[in-house]
PDB file of C-alpha atoms and ligand atoms in Angstrom:
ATOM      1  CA  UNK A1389     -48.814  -1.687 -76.364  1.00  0.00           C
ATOM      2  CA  UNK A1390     -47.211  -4.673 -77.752  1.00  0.00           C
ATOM      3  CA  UNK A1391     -49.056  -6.302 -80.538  1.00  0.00           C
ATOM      4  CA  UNK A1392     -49.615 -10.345 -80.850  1.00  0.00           C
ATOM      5  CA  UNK A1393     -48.891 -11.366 -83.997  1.00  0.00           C
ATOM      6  CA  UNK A1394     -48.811 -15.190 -85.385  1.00  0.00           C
ATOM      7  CA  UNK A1395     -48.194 -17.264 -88.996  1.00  0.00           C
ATOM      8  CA  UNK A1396     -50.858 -19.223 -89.965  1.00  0.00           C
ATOM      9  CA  UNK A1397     -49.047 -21.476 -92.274  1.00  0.00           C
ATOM     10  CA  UNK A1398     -50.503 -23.724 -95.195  1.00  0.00           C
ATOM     11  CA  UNK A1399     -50.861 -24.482 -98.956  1.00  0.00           C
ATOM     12  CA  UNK A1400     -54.634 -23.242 -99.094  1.00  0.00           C
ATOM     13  CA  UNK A1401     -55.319 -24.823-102.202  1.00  0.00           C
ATOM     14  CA  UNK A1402     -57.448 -23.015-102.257  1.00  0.00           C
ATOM     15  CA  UNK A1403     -58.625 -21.470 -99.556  1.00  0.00           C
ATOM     16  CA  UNK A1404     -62.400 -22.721 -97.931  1.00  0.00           C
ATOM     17  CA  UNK A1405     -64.738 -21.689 -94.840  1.00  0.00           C
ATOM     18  CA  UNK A1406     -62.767 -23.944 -93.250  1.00  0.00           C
ATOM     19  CA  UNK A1407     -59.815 -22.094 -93.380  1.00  0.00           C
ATOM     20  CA  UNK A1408     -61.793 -18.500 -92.491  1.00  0.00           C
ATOM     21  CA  UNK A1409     -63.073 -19.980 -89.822  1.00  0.00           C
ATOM     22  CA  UNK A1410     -59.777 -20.988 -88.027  1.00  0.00           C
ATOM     23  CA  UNK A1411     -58.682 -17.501 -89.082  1.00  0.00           C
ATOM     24  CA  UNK A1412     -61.639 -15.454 -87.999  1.00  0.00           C
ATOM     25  CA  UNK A1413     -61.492 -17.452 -84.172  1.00  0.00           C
ATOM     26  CA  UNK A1414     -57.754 -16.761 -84.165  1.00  0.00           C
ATOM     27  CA  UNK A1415     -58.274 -12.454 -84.201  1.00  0.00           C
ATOM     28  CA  UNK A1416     -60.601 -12.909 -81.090  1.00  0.00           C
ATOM     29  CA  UNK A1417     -56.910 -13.566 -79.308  1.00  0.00           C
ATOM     30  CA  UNK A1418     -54.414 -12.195 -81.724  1.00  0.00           C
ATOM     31  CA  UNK A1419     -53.794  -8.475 -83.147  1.00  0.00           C
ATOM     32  CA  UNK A1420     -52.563  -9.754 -86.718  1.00  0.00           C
ATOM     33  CA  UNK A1421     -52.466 -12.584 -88.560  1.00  0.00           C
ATOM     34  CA  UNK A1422     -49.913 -13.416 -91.414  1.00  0.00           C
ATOM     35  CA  UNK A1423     -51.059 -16.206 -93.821  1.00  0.00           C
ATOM     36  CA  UNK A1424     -48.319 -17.779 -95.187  1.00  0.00           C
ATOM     37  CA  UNK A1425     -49.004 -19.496 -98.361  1.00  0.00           C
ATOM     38  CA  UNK A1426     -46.439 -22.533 -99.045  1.00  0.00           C
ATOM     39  CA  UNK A1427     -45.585 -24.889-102.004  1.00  0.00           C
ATOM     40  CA  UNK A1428     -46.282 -28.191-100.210  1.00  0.00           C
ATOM     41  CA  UNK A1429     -43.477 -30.088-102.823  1.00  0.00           C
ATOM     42  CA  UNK A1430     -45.759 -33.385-101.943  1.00  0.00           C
ATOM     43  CA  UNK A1431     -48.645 -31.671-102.516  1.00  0.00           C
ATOM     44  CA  UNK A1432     -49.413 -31.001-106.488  1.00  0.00           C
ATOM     45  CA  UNK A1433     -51.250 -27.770-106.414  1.00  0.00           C
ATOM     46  CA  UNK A1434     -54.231 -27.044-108.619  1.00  0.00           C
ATOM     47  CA  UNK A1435     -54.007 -22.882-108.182  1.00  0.00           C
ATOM     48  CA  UNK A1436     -50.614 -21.473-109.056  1.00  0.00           C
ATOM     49  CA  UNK A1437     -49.020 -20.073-105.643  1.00  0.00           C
ATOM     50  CA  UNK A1438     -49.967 -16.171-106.983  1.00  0.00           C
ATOM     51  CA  UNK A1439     -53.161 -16.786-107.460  1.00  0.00           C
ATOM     52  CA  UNK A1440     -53.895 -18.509-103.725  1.00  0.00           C
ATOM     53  CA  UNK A1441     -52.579 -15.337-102.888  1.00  0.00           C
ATOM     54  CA  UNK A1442     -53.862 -12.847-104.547  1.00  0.00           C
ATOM     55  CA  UNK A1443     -57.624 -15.071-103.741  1.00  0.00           C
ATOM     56  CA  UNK A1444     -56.860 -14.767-100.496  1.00  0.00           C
ATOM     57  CA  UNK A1445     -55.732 -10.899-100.589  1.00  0.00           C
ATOM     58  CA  UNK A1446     -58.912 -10.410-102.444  1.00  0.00           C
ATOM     59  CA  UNK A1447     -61.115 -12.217 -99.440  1.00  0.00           C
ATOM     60  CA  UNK A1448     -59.580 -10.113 -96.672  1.00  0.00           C
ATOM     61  CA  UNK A1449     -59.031  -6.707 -98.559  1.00  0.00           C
ATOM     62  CA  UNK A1450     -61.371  -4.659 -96.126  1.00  0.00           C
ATOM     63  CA  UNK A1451     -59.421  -6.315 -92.811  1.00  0.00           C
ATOM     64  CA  UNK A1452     -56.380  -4.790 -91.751  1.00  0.00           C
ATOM     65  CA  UNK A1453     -55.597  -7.625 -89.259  1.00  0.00           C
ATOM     66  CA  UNK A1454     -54.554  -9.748 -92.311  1.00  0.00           C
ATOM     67  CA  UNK A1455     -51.906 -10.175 -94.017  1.00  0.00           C
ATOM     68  CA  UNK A1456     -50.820 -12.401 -96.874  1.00  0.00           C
ATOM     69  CA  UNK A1457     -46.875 -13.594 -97.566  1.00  0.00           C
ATOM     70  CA  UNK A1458     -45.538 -16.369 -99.725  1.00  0.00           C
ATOM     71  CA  UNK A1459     -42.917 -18.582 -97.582  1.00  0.00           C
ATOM     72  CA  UNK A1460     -40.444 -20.594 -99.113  1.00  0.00           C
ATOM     73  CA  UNK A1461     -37.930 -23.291 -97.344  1.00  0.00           C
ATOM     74  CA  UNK A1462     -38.528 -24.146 -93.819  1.00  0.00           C
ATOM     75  CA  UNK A1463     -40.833 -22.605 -91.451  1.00  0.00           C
ATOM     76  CA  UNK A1464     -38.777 -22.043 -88.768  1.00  0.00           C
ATOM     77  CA  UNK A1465     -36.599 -20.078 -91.017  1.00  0.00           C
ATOM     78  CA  UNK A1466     -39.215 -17.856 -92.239  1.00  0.00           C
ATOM     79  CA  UNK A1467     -40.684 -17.706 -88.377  1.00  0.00           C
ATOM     80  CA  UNK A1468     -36.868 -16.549 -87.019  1.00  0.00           C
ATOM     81  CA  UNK A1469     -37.233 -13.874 -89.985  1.00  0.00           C
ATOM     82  CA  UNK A1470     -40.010 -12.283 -89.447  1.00  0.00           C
ATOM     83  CA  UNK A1471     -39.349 -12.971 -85.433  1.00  0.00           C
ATOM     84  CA  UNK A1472     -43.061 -13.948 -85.318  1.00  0.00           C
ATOM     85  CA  UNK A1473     -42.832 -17.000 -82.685  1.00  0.00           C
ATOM     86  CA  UNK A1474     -46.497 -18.077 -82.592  1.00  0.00           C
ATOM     87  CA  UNK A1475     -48.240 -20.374 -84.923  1.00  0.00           C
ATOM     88  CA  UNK A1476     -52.062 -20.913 -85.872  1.00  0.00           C
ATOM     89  CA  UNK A1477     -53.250 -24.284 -87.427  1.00  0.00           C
ATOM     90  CA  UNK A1478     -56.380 -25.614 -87.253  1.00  0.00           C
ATOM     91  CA  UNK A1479     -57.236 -29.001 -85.610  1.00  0.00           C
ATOM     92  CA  UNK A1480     -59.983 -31.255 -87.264  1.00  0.00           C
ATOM     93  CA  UNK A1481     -59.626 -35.100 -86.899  1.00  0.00           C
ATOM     94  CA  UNK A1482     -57.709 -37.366 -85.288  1.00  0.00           C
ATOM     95  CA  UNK A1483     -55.408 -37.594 -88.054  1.00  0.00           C
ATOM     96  CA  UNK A1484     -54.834 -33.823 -88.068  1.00  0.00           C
ATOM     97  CA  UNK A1485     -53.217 -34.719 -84.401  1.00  0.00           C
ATOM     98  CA  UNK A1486     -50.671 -37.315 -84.697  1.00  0.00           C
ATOM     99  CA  UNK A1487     -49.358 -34.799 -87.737  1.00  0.00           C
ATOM    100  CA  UNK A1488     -49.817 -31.972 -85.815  1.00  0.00           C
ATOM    101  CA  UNK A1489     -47.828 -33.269 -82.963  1.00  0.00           C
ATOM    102  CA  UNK A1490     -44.965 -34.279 -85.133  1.00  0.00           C
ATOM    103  CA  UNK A1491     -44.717 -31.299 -86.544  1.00  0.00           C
ATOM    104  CA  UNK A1492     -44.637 -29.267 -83.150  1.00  0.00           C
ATOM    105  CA  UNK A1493     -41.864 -31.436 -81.964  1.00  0.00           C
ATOM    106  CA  UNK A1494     -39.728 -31.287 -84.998  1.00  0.00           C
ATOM    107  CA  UNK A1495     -40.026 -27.327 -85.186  1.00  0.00           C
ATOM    108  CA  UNK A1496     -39.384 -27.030 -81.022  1.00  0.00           C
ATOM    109  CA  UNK A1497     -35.966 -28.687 -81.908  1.00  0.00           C
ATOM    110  CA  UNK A1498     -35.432 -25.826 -84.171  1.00  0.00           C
ATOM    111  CA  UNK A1499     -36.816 -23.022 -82.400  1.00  0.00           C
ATOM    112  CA  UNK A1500     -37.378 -23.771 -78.555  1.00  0.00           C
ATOM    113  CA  UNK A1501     -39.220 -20.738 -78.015  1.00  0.00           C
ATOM    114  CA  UNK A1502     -41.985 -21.355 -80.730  1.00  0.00           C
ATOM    115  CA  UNK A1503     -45.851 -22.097 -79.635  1.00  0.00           C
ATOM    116  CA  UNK A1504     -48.356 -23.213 -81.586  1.00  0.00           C
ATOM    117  CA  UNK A1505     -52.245 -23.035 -81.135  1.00  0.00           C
ATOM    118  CA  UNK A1506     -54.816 -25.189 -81.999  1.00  0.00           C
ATOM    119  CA  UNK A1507     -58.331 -24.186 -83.136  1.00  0.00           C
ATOM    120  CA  UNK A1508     -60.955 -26.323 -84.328  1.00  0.00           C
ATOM    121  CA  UNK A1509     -63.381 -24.626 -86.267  1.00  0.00           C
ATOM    122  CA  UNK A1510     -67.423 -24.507 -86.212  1.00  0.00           C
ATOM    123  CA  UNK A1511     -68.588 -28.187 -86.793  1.00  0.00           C
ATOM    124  CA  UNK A1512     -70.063 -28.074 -90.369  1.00  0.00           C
ATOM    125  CA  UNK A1513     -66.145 -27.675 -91.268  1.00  0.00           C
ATOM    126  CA  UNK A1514     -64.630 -30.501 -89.683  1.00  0.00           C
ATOM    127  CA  UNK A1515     -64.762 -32.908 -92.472  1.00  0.00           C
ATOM    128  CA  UNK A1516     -64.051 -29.892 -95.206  1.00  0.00           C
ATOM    129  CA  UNK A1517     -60.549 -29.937 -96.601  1.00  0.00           C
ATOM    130  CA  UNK A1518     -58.981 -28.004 -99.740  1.00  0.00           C
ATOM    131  CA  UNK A1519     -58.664 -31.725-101.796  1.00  0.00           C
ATOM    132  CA  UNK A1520     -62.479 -32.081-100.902  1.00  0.00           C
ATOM    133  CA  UNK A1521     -63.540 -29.167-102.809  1.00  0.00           C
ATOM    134  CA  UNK A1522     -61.320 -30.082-105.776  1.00  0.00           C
ATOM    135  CA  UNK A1523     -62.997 -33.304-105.970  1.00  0.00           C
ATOM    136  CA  UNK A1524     -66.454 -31.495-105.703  1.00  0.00           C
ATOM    137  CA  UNK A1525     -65.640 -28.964-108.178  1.00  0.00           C
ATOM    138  CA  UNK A1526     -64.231 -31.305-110.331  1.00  0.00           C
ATOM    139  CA  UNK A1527     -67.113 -33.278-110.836  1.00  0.00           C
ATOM    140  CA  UNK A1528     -69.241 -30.308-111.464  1.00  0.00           C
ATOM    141  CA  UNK A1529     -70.566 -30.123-107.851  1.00  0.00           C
ATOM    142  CA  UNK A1530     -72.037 -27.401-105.769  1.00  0.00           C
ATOM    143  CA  UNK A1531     -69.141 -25.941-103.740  1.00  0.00           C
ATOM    144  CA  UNK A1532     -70.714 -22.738-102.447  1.00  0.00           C
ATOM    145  CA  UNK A1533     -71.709 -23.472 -98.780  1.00  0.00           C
ATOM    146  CA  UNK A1534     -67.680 -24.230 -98.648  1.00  0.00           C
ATOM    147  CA  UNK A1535     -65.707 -21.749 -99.955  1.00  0.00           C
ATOM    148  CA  UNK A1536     -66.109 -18.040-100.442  1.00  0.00           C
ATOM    149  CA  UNK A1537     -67.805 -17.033-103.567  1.00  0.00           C
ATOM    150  CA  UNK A1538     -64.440 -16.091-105.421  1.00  0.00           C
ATOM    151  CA  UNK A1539     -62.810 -19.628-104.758  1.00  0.00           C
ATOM    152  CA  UNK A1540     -66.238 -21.009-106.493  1.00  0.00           C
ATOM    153  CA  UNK A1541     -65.466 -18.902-109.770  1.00  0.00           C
ATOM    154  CA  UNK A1542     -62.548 -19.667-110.238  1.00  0.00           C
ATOM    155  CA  UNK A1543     -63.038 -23.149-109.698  1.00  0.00           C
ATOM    156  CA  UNK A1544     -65.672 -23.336-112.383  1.00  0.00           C
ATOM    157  CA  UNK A1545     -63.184 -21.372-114.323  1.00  0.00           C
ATOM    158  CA  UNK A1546     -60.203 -24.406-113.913  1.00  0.00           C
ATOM    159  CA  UNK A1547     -62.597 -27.260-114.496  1.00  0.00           C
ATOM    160  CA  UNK A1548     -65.202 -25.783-117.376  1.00  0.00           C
ATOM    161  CA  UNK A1549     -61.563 -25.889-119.249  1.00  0.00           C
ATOM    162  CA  UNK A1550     -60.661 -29.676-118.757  1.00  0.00           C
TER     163      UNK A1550
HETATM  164  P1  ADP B2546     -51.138 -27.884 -95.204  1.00  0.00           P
HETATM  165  O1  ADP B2546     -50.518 -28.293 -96.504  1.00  0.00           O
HETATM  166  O2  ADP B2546     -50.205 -27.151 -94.305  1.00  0.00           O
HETATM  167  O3  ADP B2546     -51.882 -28.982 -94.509  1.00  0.00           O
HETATM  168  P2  ADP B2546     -53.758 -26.692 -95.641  1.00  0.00           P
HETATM  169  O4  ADP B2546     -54.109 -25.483 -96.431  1.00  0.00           O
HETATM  170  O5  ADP B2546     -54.368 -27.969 -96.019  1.00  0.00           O
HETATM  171  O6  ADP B2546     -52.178 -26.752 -95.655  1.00  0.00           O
HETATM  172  O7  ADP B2546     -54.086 -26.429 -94.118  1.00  0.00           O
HETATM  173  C1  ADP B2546     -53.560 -25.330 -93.411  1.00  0.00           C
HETATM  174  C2  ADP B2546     -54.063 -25.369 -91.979  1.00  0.00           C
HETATM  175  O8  ADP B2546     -55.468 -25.168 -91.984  1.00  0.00           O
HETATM  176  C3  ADP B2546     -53.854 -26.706 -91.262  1.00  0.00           C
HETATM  177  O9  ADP B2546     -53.592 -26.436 -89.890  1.00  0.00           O
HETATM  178  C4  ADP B2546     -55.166 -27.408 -91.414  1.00  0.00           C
HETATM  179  O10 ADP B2546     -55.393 -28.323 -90.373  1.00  0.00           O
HETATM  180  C5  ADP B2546     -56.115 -26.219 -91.313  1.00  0.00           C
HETATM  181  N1  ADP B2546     -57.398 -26.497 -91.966  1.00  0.00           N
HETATM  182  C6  ADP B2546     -57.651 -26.837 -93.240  1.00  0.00           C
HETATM  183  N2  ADP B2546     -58.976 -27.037 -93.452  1.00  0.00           N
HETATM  184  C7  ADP B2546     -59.572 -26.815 -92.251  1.00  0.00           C
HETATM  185  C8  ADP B2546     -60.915 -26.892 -91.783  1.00  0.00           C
HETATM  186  N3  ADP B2546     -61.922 -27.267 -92.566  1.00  0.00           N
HETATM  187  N4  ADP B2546     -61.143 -26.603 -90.497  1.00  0.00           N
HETATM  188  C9  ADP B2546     -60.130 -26.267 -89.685  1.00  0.00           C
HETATM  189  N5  ADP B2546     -58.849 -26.183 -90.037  1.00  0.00           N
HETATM  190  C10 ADP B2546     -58.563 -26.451 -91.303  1.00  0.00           C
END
């Protein structure tokens, strides 16, 4: 039987519940996911691209229906590579759309036969963002009911240094 595989793509800087969530909805549908961690260039990232990773690799370590890549360059590119022609993103706000759309339209000029689904994840999440919890943990706030216990730590780590 054929298997249904899609890219999840983002900088998950660092990953949050938010994130999970869209993830965890998506393998109700989907065989496999691949999370593909990017360098947004516009985008200064706190956590080094190895360590999202390997944070993220440590999160899902007991699921086998996960799997964790770097991408560099443009996502069709990487998409045509892998010939994976389904993405995942996750849908929150309003502004998330008018993105979102853009985004969709630009890559269907690309690659016509790409899809991409939307999920929007449980409600307590749809205001939670990566740059959210830097701001939190920045200013020495609780970050716990957000992010995954190891994104916490290492948080505390990053900002008990500056
Ligand atoms: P990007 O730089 O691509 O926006 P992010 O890591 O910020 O990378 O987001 C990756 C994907 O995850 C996007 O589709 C974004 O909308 C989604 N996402 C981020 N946070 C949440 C959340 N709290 N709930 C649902 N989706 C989310």
């Amino acid at each position: 039987m054929k298997e249904t595989i899609a890219v999840y793509p983002g900088s998950f800087d660092p990953i949050t519940n938010g994130h999970i969530d869209i993830i965890e909805r998506s393998l109700k549908f989907i065989d496999r996911i691949v999370i593909a961690v990017t360098d947004n260039p516009h985008k200064k990232p706190l956590f080094e691209l190895n360590k999202r990773i390997s944070i993220i690799k440590n999160i899902f370590k007991k699921s086998t229906s996960v799997e964790v890549e770097i991408f560099n360059g443009l996502l069709v590119d990487y998409l045509k590579k892998k010939n994976i022609f389904l993405i995942i993103r996750g849908l929150r706000e309003v502004s998330d759309f008018n993105y979102e759309f853009q985004i969709v339209l630009t890559n269907r000029k690309f690659l016509s036969r790409l899809e991409t689904i939307f999920l929007m994840p449980r409600e307590e999440y749809l205001f939670l963002s990566s740059s959210i919890i830097k701001e939190i943990a920045s200013m020495n706030g609780d970050v716990k009911k957000f992010v995954p216990e190891i994104v916490a730590k290492e948080l505390k780590n990053i900002y008990k240094n500056r």
